[in-house]
Short mmCIF file of C-alpha atoms and ligand atoms in Angstrom, two decimals:
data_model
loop_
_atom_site.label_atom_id
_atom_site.label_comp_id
_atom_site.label_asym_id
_atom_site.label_seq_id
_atom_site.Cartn_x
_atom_site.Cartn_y
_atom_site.Cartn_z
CA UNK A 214 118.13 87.11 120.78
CA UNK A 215 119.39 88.20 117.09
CA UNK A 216 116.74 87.12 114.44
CA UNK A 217 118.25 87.99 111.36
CA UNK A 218 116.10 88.89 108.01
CA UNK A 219 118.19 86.77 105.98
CA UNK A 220 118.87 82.88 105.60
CA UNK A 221 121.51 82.69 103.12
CA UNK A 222 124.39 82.17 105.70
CA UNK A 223 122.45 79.15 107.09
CA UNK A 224 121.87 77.55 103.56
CA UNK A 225 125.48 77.70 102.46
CA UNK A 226 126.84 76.42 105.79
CA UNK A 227 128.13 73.50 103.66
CA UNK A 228 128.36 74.55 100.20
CA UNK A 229 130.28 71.64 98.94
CA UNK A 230 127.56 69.30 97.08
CA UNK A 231 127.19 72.73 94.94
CA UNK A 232 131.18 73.00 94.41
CA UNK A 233 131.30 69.68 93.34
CA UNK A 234 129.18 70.12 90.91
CA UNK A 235 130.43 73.44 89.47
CA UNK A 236 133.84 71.30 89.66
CA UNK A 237 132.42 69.60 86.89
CA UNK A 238 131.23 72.12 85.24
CA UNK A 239 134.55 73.72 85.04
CA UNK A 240 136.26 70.42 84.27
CA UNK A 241 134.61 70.54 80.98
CA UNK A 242 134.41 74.19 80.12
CA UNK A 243 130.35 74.19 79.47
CA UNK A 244 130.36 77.72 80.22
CA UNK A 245 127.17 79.27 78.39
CA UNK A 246 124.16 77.84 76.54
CA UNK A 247 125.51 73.84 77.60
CA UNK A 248 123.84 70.78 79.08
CA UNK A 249 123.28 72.68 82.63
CA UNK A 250 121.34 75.83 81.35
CA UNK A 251 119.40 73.30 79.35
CA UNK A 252 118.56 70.72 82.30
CA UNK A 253 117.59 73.42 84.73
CA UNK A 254 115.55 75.03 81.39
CA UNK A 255 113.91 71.39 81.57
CA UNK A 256 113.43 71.53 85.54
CA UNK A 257 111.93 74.84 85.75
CA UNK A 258 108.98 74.41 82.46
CA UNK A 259 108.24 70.87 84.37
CA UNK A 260 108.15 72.63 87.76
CA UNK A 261 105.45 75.83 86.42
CA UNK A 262 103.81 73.39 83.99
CA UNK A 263 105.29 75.22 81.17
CA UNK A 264 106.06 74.04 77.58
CA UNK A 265 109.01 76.32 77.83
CA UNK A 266 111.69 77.88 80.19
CA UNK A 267 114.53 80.14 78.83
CA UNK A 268 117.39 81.18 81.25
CA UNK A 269 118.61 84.72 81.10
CA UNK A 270 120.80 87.09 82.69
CA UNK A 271 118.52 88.57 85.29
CA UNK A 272 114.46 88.88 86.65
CA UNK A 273 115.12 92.63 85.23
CA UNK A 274 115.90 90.77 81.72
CA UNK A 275 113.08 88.51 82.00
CA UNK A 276 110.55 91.36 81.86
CA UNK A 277 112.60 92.97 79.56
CA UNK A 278 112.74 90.58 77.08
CA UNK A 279 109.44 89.27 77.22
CA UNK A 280 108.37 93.10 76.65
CA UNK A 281 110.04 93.00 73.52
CA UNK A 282 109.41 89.46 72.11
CA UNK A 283 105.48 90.25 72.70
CA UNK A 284 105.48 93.26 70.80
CA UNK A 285 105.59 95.73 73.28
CA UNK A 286 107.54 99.21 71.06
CA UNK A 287 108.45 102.50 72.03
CA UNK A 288 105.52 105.07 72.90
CA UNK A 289 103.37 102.30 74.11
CA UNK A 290 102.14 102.35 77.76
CA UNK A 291 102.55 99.18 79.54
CA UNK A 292 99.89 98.79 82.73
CA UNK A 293 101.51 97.80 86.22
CA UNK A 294 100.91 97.52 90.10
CA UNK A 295 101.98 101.14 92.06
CA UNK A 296 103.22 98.66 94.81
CA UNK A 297 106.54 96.46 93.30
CA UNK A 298 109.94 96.36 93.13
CA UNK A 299 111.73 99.27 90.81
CA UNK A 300 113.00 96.77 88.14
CA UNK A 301 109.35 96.10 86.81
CA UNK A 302 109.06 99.72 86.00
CA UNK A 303 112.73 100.22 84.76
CA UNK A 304 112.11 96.81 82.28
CA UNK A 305 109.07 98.77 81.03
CA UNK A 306 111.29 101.92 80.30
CA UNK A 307 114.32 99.80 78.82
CA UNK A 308 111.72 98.58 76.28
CA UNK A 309 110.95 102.65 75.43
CA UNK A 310 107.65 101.87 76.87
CA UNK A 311 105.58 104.34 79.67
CA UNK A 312 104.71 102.94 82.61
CA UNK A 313 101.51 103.39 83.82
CA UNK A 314 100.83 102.46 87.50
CA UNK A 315 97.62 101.13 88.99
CA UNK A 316 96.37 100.92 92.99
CA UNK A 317 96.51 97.77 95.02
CA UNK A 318 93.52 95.92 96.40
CA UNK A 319 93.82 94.25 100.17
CA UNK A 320 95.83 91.61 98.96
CA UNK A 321 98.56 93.94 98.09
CA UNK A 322 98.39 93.36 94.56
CA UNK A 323 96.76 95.18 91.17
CA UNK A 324 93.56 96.04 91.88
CA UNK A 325 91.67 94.75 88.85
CA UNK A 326 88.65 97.03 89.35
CA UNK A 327 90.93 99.45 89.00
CA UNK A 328 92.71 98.51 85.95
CA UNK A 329 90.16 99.85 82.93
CA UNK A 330 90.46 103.25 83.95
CA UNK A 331 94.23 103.33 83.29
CA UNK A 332 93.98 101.65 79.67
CA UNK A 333 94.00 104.65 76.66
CA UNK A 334 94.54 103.66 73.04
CA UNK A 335 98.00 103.70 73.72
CA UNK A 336 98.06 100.83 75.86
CA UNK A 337 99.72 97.58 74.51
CA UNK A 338 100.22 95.57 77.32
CA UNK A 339 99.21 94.41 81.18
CA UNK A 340 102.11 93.25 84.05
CA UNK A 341 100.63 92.29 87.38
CA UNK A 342 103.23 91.21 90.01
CA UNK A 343 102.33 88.55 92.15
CA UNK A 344 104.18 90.74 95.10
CA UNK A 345 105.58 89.05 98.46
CA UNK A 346 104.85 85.31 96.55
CA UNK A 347 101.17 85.88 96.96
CA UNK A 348 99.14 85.66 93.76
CA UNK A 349 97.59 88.38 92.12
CA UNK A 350 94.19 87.95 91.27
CA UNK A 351 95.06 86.31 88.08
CA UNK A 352 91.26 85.30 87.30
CA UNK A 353 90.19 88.84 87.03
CA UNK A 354 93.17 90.33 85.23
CA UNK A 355 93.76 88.04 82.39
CA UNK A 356 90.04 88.78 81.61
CA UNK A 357 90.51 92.22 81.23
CA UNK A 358 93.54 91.29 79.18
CA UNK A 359 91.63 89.24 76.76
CA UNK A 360 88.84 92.02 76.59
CA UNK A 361 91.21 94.44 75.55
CA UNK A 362 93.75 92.59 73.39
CA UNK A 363 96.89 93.82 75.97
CA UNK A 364 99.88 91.32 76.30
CA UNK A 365 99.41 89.47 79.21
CA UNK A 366 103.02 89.72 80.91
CA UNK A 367 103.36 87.93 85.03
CA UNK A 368 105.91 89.92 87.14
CA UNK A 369 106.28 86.25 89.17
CA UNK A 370 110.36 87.25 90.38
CA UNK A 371 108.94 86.92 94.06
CA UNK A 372 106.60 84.16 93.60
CA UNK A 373 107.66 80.70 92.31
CA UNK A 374 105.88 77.95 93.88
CA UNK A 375 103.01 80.07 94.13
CA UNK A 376 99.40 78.63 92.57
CA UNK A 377 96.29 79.64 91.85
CA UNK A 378 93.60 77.14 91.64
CA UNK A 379 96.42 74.73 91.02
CA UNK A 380 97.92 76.06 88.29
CA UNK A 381 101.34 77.75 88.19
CA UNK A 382 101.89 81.24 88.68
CA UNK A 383 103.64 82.74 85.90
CA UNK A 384 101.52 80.58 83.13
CA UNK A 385 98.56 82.62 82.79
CA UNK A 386 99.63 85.18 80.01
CA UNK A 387 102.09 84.90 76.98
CA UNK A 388 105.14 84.90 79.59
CA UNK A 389 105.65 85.30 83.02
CA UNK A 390 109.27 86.06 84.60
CA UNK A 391 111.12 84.75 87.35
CA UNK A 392 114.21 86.09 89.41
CA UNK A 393 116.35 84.00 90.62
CA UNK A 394 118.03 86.43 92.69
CA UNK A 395 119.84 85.35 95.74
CA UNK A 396 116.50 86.41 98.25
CA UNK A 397 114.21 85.24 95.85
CA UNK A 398 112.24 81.46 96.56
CA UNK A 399 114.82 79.92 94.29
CA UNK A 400 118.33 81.19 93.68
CA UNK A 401 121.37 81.73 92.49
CA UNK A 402 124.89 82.60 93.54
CA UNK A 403 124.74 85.76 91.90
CA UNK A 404 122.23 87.04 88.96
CA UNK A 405 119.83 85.11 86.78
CA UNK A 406 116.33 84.95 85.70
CA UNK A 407 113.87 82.76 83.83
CA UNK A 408 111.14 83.19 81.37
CA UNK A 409 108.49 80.64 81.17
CA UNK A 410 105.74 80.29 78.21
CA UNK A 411 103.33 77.99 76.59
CA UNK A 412 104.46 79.58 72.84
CA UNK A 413 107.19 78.00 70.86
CA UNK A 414 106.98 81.10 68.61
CA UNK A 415 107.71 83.07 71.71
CA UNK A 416 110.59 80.91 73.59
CA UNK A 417 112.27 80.49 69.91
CA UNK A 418 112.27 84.59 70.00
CA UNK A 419 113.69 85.07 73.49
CA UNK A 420 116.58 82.01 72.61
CA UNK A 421 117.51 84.77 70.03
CA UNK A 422 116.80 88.19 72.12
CA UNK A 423 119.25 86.76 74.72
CA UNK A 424 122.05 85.49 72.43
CA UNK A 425 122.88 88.52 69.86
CA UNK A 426 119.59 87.17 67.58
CA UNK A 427 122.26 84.25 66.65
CA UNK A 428 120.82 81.08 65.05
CA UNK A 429 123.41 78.69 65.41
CA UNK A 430 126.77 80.25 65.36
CA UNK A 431 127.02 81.84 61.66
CA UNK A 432 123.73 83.52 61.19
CA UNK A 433 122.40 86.54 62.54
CA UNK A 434 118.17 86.94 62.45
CA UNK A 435 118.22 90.05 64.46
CA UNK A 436 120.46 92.62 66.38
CA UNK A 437 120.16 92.15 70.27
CA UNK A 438 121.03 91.51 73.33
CA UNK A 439 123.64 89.16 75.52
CA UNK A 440 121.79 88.29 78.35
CA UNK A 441 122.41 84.15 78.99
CA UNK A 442 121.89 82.79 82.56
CA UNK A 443 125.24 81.47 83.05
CA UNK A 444 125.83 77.92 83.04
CA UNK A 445 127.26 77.82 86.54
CA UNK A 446 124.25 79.43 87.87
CA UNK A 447 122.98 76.60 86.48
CA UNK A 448 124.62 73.90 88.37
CA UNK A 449 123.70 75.70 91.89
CA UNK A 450 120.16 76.32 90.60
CA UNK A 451 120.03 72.74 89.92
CA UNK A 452 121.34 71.75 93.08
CA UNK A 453 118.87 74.18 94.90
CA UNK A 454 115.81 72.58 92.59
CA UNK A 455 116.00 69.21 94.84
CA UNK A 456 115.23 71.99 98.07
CA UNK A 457 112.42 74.29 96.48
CA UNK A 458 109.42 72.47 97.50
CA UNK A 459 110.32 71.53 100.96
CA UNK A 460 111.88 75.46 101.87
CA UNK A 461 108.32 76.37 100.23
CA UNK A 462 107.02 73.96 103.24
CA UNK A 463 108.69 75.38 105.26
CA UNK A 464 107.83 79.42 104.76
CA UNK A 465 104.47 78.80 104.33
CA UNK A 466 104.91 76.94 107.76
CA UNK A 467 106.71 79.98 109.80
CA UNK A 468 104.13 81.84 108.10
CA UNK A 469 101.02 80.49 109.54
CA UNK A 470 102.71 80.09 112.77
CA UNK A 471 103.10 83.97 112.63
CA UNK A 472 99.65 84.41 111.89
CA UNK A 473 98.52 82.22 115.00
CA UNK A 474 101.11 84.03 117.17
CA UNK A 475 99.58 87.73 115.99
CA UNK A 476 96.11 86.90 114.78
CA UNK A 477 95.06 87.31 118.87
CA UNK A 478 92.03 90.04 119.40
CA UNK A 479 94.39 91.76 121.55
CA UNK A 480 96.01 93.42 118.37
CA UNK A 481 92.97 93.06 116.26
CA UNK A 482 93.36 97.13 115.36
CA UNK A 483 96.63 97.21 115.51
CA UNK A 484 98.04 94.14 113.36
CA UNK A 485 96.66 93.73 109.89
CA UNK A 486 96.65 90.70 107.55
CA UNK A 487 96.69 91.18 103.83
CA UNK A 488 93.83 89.55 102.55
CA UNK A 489 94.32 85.67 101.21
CA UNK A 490 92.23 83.85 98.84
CA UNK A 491 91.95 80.53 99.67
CA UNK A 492 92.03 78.55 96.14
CA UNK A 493 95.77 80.19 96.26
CA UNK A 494 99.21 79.05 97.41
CA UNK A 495 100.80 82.13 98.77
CA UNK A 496 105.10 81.03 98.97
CA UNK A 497 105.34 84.15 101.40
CA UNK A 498 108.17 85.37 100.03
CA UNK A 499 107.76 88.25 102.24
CA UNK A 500 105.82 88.12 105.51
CA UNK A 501 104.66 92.16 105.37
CA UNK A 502 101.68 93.31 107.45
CA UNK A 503 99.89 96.53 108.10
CA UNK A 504 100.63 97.83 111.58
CA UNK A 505 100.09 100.73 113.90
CA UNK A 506 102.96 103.23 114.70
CA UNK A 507 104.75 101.70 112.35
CA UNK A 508 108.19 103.57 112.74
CA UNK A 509 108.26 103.28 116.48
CA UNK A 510 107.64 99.20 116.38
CA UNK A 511 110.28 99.23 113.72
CA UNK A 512 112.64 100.95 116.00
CA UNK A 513 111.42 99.05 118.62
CA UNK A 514 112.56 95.40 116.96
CA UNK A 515 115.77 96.68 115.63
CA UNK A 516 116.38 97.24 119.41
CA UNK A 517 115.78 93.77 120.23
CA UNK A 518 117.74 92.27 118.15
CA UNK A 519 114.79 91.72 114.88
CA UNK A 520 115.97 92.70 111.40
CA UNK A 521 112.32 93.96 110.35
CA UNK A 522 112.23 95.92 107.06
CA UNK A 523 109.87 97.97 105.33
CA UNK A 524 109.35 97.71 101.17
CA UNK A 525 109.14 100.12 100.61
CA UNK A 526 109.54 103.54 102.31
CA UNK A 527 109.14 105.58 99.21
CA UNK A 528 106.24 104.17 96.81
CA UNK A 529 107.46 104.07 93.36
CA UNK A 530 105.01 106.67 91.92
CA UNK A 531 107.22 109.28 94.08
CA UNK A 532 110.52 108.28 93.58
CA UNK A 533 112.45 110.65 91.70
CA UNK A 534 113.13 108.64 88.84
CA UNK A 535 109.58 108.84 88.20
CA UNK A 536 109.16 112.49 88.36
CA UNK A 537 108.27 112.51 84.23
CA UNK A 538 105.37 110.79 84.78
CA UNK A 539 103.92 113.41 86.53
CA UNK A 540 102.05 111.52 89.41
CA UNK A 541 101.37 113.43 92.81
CA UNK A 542 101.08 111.80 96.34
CA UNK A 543 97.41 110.73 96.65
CA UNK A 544 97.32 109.34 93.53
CA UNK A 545 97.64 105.90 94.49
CA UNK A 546 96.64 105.63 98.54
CA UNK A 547 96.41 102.37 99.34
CA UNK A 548 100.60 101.62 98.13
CA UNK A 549 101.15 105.05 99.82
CA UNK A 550 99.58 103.82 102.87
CA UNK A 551 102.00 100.88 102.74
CA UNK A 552 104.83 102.18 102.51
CA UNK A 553 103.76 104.63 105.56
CA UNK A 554 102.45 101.58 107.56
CA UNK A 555 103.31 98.65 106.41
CA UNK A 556 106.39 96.14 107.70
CA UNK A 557 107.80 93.21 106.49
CA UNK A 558 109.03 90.63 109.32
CA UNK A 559 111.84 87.58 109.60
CA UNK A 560 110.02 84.98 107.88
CA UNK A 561 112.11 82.24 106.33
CA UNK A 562 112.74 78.42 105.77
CA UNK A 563 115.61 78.64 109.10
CA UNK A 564 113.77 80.86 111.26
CA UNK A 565 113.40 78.61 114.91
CA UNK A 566 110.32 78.65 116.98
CA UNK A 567 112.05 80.14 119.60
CA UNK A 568 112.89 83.09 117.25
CA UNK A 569 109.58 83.06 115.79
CA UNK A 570 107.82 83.22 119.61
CA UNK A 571 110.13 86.20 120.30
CA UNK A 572 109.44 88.39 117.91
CA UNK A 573 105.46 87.83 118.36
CA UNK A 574 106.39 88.74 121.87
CA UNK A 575 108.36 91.82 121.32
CA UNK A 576 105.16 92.77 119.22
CA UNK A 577 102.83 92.59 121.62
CA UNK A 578 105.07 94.40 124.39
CA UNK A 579 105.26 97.01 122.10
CA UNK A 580 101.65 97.47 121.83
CA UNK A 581 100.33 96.14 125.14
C1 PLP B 153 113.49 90.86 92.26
C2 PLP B 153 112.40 91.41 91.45
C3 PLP B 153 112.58 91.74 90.09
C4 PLP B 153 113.90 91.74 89.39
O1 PLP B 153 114.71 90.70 89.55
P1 PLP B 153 116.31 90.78 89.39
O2 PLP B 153 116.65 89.36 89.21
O3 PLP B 153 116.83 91.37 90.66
O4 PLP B 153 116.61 91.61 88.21
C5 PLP B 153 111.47 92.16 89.39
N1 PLP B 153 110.27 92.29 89.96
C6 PLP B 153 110.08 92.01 91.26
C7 PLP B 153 108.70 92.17 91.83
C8 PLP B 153 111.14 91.57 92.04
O5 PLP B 153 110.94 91.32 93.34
#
């Protein structure tokens, strides 16, 4: 049996509703900043509970951007979680900002008990990531925020549709950023991301930032950037909107199913769950667990057939690019340990049970 990591071959098996629609689209040559950007602008602050949503070119962007429209300036050191995806550290250094990374806790996020040590005077602003669509402990991080005055900044480009206590991931600082990335819970054909906020002050700032500072079409209020979502991302992220909440269904379905299938006291030491807070609606973007051997199962589903992955095998701290920072391995053990020993399985809206009950099998051959 093949179970493949990916689902986007299954989802565009009939692409046509979303051709039709960019037919339109080209039919009237609405190509940036039109009526498409601004509906799925409207969709998105509705869906988060937002006052605002402002479409740019990228998840990258999104951070970027809402670095710069906070405040965040060269020289300052911007607080993060040791376990994410590069581009949260590379928007940190586009904005001539250091990052500064911080340990995860068992839920594979920041560690907020961890966070005070890393803040200095030169610290201007806070970025959790709510990693694998599980949410950071939001509670205990915008707290320490507040205490300290840093710009509360969500890295949420894995986690829309994710909640805590019922409200919107992505909502609980000045701006929180979305990627819309084609593996990401909603997506694009191609690149775009989204910024959401509660601040008019802010959105009217990042509707500049993305559009060379222009104000209308003759005056300039700052030098800056070109970084619109296009319009026909647009029109297919409009057409995936009407999906979001039941492929969200869905994932957190084959998720729970997993954890039935491996939460058995036979692999009790060698299976480990991130830990889950209840009051939260995890999207499971990714399904990663902690496991014994790792390598060896690894090799051992890629023989059967399962596209397993690992994210990531070299923890950010220690990859080249951040040499200047100076950190050492042991610096940060727990996102060490998972990129040793952690791996991310198949876990999507299309996966079968019959796939699902195979690779829970395959996992306990390997270990029993
Ligand atoms: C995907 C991702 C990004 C960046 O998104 P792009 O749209 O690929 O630029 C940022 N942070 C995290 C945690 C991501 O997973």
């Amino acid at each position: 049996m093949q179970v493949p990591f990916s689902f986007l071959a299954e989802q565009f098996r009939d692409p046509s509703p979303v051709l039709e629609s960019i037919r339109e689209l080209v039919k009237k040559g609405d190509f940036t900043l039109g009526k498409a950007l601004e509906r799925f602008e409207a969709t998105f602050a509705s869906y988060c509970g937002a006052s605002h949503a402002v479409g740019v070119g990228s998840g990258t962007d999104a951070l970027f951007l809402s670095l710069v429209a906070a405040g965040v300036r060269p020289g300052d050191e911007v607080i993060t979680s040791a376990n994410t995806f590069v581009a949260t550290a590379g928007a940190i250094v586009q904005a001539g900002a250091r990052p500064v990374f911080v340990d995860v806790d068992d839920d594979l996020n920041i560690d907020p008990s961890s966070i005070e040590n890393a803040i200095t005077q030169r610290t201007t602003a806070l970025i959790p990531v709510h990693w694998a669509g599980r949410p950071a402990d939001l509670a205990k991080v915008a707290l320490i925020a507040r205490k300290h005055g840093l710009i509360l900044i969500e890295d949420a480009c894995q986690a829309l549709g994710g909640k805590i206590e019922g409200q919107s991931v992505g909502t609980f600082g000045i701006a929180g950023a979305f990627s819309l990335h084609p593996i990401k819970p909603l997506h694009v054909w191609g690149d775009g991301g989204v910024i959401v906020t509660q601040s008019s002050e802010l959105a009217q700032k990042l509707r500049l930032l993305r559009n060379h500072g222009l104000d209308g079409r003759d005056v300039v209020r700052c030098f800056a950037y070109n970084s619109r979502m296009d319009s026909l991302q647009a029109v297919v992220g409009n057409c995936l909107f009407e999906s979001l909440e039941t492929t969200i269904h869905r994932r957190i379905d084959r998720a729970l199913r997993y954890y039935e299938a491996l939460g058995r006291d036979a692999l009790a030491d060698k299976v480990q769950f991130p830990a889950e807070r209840k009051t939260d609606r995890n999207v499971f973007h990714l399904f990663q667990l902690r496991v014994k051997n790792r390598d060896l199962l690894l090799r051992h589903l890629h023989e059967n057939g399962i596209e397993a992955k690992v994210h990531y095998p070299i923890p950010l701290h220690l990859q080249p690019a951040a040499s200047y920072l100076g950190y050492r391995k042991g610096d940060f053990p727990r996102a060490e340990e998972l990129s040793e020993g952690s791996i991310t399985l198949p876990c999507h809206q299309y996966l079968s049970d019959e796939q699902l009950e195979y690779v829970a099998e395959q996992i306990f051959r390997f270990y029993l």
